[in-house]
Short mmCIF file of C-alpha atoms in Angstrom, two decimals:
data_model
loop_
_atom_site.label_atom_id
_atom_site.label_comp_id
_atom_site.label_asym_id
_atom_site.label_seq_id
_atom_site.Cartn_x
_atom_site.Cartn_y
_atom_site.Cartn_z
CA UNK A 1286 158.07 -167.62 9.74
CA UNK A 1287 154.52 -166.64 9.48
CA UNK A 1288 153.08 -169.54 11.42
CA UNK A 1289 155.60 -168.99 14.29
CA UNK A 1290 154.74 -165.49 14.80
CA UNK A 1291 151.40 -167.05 14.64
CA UNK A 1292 152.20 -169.52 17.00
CA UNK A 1293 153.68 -167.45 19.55
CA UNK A 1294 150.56 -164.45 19.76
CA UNK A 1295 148.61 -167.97 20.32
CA UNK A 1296 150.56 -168.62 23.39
CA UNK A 1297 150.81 -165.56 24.99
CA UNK A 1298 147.21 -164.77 24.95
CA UNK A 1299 145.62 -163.48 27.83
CA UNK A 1300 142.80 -164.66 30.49
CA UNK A 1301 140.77 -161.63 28.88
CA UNK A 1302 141.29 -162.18 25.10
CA UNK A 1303 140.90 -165.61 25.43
CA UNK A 1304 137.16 -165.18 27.61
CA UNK A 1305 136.17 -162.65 24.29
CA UNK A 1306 136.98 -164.85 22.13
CA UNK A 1307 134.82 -167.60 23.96
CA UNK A 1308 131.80 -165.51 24.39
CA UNK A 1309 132.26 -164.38 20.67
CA UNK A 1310 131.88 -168.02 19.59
CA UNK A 1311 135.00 -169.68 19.40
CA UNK A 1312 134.53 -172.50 22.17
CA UNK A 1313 137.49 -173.97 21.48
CA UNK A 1314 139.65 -170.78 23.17
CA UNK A 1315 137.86 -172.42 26.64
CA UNK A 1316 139.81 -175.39 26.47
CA UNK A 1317 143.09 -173.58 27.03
CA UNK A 1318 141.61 -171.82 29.94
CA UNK A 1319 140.77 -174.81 31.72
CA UNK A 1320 144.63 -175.72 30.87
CA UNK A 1321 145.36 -172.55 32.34
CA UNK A 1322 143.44 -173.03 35.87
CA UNK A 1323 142.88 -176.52 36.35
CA UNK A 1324 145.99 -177.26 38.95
CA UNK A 1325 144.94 -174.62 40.68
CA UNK A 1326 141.20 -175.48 41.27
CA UNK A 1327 142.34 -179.32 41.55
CA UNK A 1328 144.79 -178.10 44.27
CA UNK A 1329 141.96 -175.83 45.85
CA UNK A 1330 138.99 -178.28 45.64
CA UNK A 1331 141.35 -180.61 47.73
CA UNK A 1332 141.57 -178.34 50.35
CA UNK A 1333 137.79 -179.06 51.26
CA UNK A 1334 136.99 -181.93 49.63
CA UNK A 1335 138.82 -185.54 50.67
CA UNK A 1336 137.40 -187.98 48.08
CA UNK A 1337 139.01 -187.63 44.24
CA UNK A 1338 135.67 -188.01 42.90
CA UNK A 1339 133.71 -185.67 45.25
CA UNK A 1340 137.25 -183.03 43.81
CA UNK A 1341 136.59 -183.91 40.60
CA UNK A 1342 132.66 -183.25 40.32
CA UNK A 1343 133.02 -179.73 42.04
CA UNK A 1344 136.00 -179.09 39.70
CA UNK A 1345 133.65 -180.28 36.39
CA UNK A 1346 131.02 -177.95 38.00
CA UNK A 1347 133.29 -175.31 38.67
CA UNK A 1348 134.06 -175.36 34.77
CA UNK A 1349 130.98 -176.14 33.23
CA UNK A 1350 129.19 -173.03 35.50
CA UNK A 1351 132.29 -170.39 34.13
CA UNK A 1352 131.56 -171.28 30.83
CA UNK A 1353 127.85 -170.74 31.35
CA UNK A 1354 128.65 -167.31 33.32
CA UNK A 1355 131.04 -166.05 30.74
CA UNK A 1356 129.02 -163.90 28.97
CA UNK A 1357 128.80 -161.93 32.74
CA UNK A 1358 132.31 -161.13 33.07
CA UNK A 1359 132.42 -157.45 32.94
CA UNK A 1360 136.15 -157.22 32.29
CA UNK A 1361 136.56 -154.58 34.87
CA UNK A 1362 138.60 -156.93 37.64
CA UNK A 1363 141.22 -159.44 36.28
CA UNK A 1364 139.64 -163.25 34.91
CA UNK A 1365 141.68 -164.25 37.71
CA UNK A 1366 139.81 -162.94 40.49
CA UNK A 1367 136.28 -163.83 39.15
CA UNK A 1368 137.09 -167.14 38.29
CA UNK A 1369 138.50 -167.92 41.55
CA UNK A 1370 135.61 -165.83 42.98
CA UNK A 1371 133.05 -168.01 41.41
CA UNK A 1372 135.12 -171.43 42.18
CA UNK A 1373 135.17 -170.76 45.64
CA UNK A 1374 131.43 -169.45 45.95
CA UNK A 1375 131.27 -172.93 44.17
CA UNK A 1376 132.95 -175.15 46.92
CA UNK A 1377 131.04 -173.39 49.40
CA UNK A 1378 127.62 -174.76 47.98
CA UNK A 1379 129.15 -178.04 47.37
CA UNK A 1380 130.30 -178.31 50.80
CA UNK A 1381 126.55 -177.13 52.13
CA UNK A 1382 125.45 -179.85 50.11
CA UNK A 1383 127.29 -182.35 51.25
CA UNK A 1384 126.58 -181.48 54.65
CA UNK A 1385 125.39 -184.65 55.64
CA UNK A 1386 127.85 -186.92 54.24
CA UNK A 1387 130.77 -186.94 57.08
CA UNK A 1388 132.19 -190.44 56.34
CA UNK A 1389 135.22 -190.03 58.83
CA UNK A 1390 134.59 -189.57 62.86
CA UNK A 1391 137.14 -188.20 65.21
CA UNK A 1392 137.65 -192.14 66.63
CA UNK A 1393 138.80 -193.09 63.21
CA UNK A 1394 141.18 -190.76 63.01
CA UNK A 1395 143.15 -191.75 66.16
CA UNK A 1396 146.44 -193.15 65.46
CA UNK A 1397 147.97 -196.43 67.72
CA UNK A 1398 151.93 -195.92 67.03
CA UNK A 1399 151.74 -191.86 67.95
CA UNK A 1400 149.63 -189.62 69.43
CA UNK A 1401 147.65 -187.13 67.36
CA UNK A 1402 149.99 -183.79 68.97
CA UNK A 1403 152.76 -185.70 67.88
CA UNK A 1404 151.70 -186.33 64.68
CA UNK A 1405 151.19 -182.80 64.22
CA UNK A 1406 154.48 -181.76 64.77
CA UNK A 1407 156.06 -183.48 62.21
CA UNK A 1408 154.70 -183.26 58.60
CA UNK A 1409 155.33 -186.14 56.16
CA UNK A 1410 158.47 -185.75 54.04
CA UNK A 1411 157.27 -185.75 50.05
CA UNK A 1412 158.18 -189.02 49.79
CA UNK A 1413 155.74 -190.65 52.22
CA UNK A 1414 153.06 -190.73 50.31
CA UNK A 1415 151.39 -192.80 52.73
CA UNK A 1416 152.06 -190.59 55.55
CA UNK A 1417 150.65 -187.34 53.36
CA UNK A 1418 147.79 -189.12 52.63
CA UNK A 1419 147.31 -189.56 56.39
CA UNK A 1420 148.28 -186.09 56.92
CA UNK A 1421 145.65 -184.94 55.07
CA UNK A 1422 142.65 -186.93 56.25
CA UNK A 1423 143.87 -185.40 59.70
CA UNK A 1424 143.41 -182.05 58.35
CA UNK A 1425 140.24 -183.28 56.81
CA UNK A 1426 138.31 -185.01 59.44
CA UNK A 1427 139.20 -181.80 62.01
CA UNK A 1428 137.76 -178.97 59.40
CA UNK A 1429 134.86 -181.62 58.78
CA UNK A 1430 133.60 -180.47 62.42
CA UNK A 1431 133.50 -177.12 61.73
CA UNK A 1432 130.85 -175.28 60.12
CA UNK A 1433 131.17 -174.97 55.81
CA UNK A 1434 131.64 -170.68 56.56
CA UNK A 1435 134.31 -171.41 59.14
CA UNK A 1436 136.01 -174.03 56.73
CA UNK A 1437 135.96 -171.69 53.88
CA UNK A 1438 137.70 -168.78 56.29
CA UNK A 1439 140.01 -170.77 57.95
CA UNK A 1440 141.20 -172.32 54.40
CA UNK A 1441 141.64 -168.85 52.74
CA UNK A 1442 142.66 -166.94 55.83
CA UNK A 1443 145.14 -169.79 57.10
CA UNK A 1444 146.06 -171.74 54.66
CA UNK A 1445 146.06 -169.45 51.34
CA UNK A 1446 147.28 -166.30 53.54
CA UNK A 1447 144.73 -164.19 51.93
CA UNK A 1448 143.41 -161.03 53.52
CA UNK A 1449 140.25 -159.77 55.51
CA UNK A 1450 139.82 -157.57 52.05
CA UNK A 1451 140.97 -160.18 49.55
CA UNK A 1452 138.53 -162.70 51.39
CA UNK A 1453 135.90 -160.55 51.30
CA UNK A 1454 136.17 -159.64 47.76
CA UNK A 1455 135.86 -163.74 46.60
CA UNK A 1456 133.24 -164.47 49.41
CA UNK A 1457 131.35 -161.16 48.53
CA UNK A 1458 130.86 -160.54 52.33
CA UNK A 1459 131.48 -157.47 54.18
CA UNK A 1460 134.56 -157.05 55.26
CA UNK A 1461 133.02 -156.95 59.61
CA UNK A 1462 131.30 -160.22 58.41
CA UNK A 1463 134.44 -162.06 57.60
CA UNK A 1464 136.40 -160.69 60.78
CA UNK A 1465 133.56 -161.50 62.55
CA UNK A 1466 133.60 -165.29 60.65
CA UNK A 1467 136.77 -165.33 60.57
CA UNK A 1468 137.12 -165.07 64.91
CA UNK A 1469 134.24 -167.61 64.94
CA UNK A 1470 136.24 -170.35 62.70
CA UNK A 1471 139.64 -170.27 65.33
CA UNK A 1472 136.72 -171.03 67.97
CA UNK A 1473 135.11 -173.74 66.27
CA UNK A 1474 138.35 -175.20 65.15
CA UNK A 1475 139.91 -174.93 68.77
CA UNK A 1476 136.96 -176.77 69.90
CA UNK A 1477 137.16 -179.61 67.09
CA UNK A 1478 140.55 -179.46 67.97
CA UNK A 1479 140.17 -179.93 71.94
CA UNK A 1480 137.81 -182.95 71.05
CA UNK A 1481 140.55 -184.87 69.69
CA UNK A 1482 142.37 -184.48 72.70
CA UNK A 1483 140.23 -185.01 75.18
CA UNK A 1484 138.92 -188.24 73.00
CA UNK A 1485 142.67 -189.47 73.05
CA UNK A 1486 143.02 -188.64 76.54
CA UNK A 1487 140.11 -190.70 77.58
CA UNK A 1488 141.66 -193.86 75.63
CA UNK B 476 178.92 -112.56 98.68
CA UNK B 477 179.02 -111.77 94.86
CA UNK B 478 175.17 -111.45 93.65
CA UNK B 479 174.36 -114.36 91.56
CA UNK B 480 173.99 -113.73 88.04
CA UNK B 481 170.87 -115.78 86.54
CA UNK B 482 171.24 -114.84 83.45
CA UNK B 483 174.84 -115.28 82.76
CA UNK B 484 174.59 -118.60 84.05
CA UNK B 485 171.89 -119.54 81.96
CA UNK B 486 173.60 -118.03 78.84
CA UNK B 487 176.51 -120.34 79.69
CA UNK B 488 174.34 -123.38 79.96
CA UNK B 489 173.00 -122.88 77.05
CA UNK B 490 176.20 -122.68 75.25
CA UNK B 491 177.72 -125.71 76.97
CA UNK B 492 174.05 -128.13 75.38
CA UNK B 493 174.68 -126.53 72.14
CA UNK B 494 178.09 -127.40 72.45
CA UNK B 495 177.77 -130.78 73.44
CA UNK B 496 174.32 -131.89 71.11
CA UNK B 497 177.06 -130.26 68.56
CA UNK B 498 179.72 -132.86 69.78
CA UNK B 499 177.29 -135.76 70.11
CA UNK B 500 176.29 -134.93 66.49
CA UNK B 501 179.78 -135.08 65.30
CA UNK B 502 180.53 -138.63 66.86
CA UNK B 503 179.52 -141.47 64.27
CA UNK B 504 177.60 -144.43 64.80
CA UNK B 505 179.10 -147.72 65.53
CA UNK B 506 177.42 -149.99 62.93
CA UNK B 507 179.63 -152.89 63.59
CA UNK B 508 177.46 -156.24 64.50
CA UNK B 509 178.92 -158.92 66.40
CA UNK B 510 179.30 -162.20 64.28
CA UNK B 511 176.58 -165.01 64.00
CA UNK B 512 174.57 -162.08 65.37
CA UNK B 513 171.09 -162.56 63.20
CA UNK B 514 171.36 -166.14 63.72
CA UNK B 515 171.88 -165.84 67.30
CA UNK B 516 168.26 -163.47 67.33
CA UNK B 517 166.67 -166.12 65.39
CA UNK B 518 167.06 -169.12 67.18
CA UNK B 519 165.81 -167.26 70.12
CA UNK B 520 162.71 -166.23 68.00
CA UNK B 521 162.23 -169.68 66.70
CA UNK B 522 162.32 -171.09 70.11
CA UNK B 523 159.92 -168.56 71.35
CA UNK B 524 157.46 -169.32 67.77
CA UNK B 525 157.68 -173.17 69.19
CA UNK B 526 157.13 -172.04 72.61
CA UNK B 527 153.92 -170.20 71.29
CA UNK B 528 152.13 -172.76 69.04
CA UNK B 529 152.73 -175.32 71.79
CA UNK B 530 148.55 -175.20 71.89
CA UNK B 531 146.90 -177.80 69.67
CA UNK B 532 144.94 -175.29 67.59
CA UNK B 533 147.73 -173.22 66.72
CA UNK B 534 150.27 -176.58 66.15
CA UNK B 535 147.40 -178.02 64.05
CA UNK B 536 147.06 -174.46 61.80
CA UNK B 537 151.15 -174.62 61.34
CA UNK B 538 150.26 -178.27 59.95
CA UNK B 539 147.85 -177.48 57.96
CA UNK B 540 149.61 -174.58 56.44
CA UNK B 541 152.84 -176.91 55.75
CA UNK B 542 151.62 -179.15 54.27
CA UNK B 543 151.60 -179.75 50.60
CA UNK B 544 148.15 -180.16 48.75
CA UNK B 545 148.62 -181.84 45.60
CA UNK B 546 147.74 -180.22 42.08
CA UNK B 547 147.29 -183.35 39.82
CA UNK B 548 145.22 -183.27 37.24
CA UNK B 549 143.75 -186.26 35.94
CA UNK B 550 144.42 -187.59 32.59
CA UNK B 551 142.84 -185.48 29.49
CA UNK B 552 140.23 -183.80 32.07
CA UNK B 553 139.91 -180.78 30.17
CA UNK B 554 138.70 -182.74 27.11
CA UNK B 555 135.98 -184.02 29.26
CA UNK B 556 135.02 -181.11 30.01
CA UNK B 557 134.97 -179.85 26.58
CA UNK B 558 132.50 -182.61 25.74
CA UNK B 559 130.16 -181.59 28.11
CA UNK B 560 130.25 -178.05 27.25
CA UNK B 561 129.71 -179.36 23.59
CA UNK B 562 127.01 -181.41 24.47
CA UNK B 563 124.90 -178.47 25.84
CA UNK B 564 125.44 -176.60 22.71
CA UNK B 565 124.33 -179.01 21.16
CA UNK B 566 120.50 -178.17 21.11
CA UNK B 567 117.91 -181.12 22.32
CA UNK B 568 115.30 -181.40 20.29
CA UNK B 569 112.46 -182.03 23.17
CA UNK B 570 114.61 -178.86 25.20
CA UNK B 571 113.79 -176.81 22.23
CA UNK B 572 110.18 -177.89 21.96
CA UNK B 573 109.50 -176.99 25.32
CA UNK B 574 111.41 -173.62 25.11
CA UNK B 575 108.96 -172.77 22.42
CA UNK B 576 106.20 -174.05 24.13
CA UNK B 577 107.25 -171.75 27.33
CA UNK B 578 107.74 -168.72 24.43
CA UNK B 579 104.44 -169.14 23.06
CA UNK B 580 102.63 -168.99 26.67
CA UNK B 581 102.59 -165.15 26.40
CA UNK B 582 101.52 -164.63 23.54
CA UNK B 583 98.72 -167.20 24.03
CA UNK B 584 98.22 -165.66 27.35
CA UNK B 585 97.57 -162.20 25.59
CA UNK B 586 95.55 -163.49 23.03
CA UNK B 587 93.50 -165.43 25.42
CA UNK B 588 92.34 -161.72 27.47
CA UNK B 589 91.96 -160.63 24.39
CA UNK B 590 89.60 -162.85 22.73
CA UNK B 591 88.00 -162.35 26.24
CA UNK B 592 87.55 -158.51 26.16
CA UNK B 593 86.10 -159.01 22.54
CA UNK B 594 83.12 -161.48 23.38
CA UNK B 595 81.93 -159.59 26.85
CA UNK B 596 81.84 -156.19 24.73
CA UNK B 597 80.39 -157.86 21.84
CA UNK B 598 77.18 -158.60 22.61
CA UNK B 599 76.41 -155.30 23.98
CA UNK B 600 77.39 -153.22 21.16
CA UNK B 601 74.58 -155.68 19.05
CA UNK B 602 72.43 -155.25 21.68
CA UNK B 603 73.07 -151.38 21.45
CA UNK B 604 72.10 -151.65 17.48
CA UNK B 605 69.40 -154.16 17.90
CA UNK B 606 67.82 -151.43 20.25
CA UNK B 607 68.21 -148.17 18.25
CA UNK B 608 66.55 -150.33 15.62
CA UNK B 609 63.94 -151.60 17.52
CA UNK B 610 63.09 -149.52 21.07
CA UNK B 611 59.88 -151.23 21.81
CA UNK B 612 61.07 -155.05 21.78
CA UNK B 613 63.87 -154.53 23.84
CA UNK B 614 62.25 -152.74 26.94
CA UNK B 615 59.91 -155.97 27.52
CA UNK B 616 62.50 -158.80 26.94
CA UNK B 617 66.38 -158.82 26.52
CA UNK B 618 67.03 -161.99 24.05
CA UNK B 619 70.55 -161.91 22.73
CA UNK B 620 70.55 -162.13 18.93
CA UNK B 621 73.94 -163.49 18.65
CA UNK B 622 72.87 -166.57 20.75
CA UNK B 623 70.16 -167.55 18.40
CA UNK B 624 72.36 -167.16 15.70
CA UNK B 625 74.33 -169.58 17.14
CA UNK B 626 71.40 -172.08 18.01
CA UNK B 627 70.10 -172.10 14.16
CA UNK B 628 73.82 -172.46 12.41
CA UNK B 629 74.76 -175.50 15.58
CA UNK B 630 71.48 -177.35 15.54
CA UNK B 631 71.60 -176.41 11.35
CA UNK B 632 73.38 -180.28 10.27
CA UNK B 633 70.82 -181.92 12.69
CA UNK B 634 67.47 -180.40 10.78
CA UNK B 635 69.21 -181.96 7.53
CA UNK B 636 69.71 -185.45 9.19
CA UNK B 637 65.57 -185.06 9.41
CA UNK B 638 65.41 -185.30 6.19
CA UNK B 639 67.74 -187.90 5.29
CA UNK B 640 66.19 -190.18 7.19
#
């Protein structure tokens, strides 16, 4: 009876006991906080990153640099928000680094059977994996045009729904700098996004 | 002609708006809505949403925000994860030599000034004594004792080798 009381203050342990009990010594605690958050960064890493190993390095880093950071956590925001703070701040300097290694062009990404606006109006069922894994390397090679700021706006602002506030907060840019970003991605990506076109047209 | 009366027609105007704002309070609203009518509104506001991300940017953003981005995790990743963490506990023994090395820079650093201040005052303060005991030698030549000193116990080893051989 003992051990299942035990067992069950284990389990419901929170972000915030569990990051004391790390920086107190007991490494071990870490492992169920990667448990915790690792669909979530695998799922976010994805967003800006197209190869699995390229996801999986930022992801390791991601970890590995929390651990190391721990003993900064303050306590006064949720885990939550500063680990997702410090993932994203993450992806952004992987993407910077990575600059220079665009492997897909906008001519590979033109399709024979259908052209790219119709592609874009119908999203793969679940079941195509094929046509997912398409879907996304669309996605990808477009946001590969645009600048690593304007990628990491569009993705929160667009894609995650965040807000102007909530962007700024994980960014740790003023709020005028990510409106002002923020305007500056939907340009850039209209533009990518008019090169496609006109690149289709012209075959 | 009977005189117009301004007032009394006003004060009967009056009563008639109060009367009928009082009537048009008393009727009750008609709440009733037609059948299929939400439905009806928003197929119209679909259509018009379709109508509106006709441009390529904003069809490509509805993509992007449809569709699904897997959260797989690959197979016992947190473990190796774990084992890195472990293995930078674990303390190198070269990274820990060198850590100590870096520590004992200021120290070294300190000592070094130091050691420094020490031998410039050093010889003064002898020559200071050296003077007070002896005025007349040191106005005509400044020879520092210390460095003589030196000479004798350096060059001391080398007068014995004389008489070895």
């Amino acid at each position: 009876m003992q051990a299942t009381e035990t067992d069950i203050r284990t389990d419901v342990r929170t972000d915030e006991e569990l990051v004391e009990f790390v920086v107190g010594g007991e490494v071990d605690c870490f492992e169920e906080l990667i448990t915790r958050y690792q669909p979530r960064v695998f799922g976010m890493a994805r967003k800006y990153f197209r190869n699995e190993s390229d996801v999986e390095d930022v992801v390791q880093t991601i970890f590995t640099k929390t651990f190391q950071k721990l003993g900064s956590y303050k306590g006064t925001a949720p885990f939550e928000h500063w680990f997702m703070r410090l993932s994203v701040n993450t992806c952004y300097d992987a993407l910077r680094r990575r600059r220079n290694r665009r492997e897909h062009t906008i001519s590979d990404m033109l399709f024979e059977d259908e052209s790219w606006q119709d592609r874009l109006g119908n999203i793969p069922s679940d079941d195509d994996k094929e046509g997912m894994e398409q879907a996304r390397e669309l996605v990808h090679t477009v946001l590969d045009q645009v600048s690593d700021r304007a990628r990491i706006v569009l993705t929160l602002q667009e894609l995650e729904g965040r807000s102007v506030k909530e962007i700024a907060e994980i960014t740790g840019w003023s709020e005028s700098l990510v409106k002002v970003q923020a305007f500056r991605a939907r340009t850039e990506m209209r533009a990518s996004v008019e090169r496609f076109l006109m690149k289709e047209k012209r075959l | 002609m009977e005189p117009y009366d301004v007032n009394g027609y006003r004060q009967m105007k009056a009563n008639d708006t109060e009367q009928f704002l009082k009537l048009a309070k008393s009727v009750q609203n008609d709440e009733r809505v037609p059948v299929n009518f939400s439905a009806r509104v928003m197929t119209r506001v679909r259509k018009q949403h379709t109508l509106e991300t006709r441009s390529a940017d904003e069809q490509f953003l509805k993509f992007f925000r449809n569709l699904p981005w897997k959260e797989h995790v690959p197979y016992a990743f947190e473990k190796r994860i774990m084992a890195r963490i472990r293995e930078f506990l674990t303390p190198d023994p070269l990274t820990v030599w060198s850590r100590m090395l870096w520590r004992a820079v200021a120290p070294c650093f300190g000592v070094m000034i130091l050691a420094a201040l020490f031998s410039a005052k050093e010889p003064t303060a002898a020559f200071i004594d050296q003077a007070a005991f002896d005025p007349a030698e040191t106005t005509t030549e400044t020879v520092d004792p210390e460095s003589t000193d030196f000479e004798t116990v350096m060059l001391a080893s080398f007068d014995d080798l004389e008489y070895t051989w």
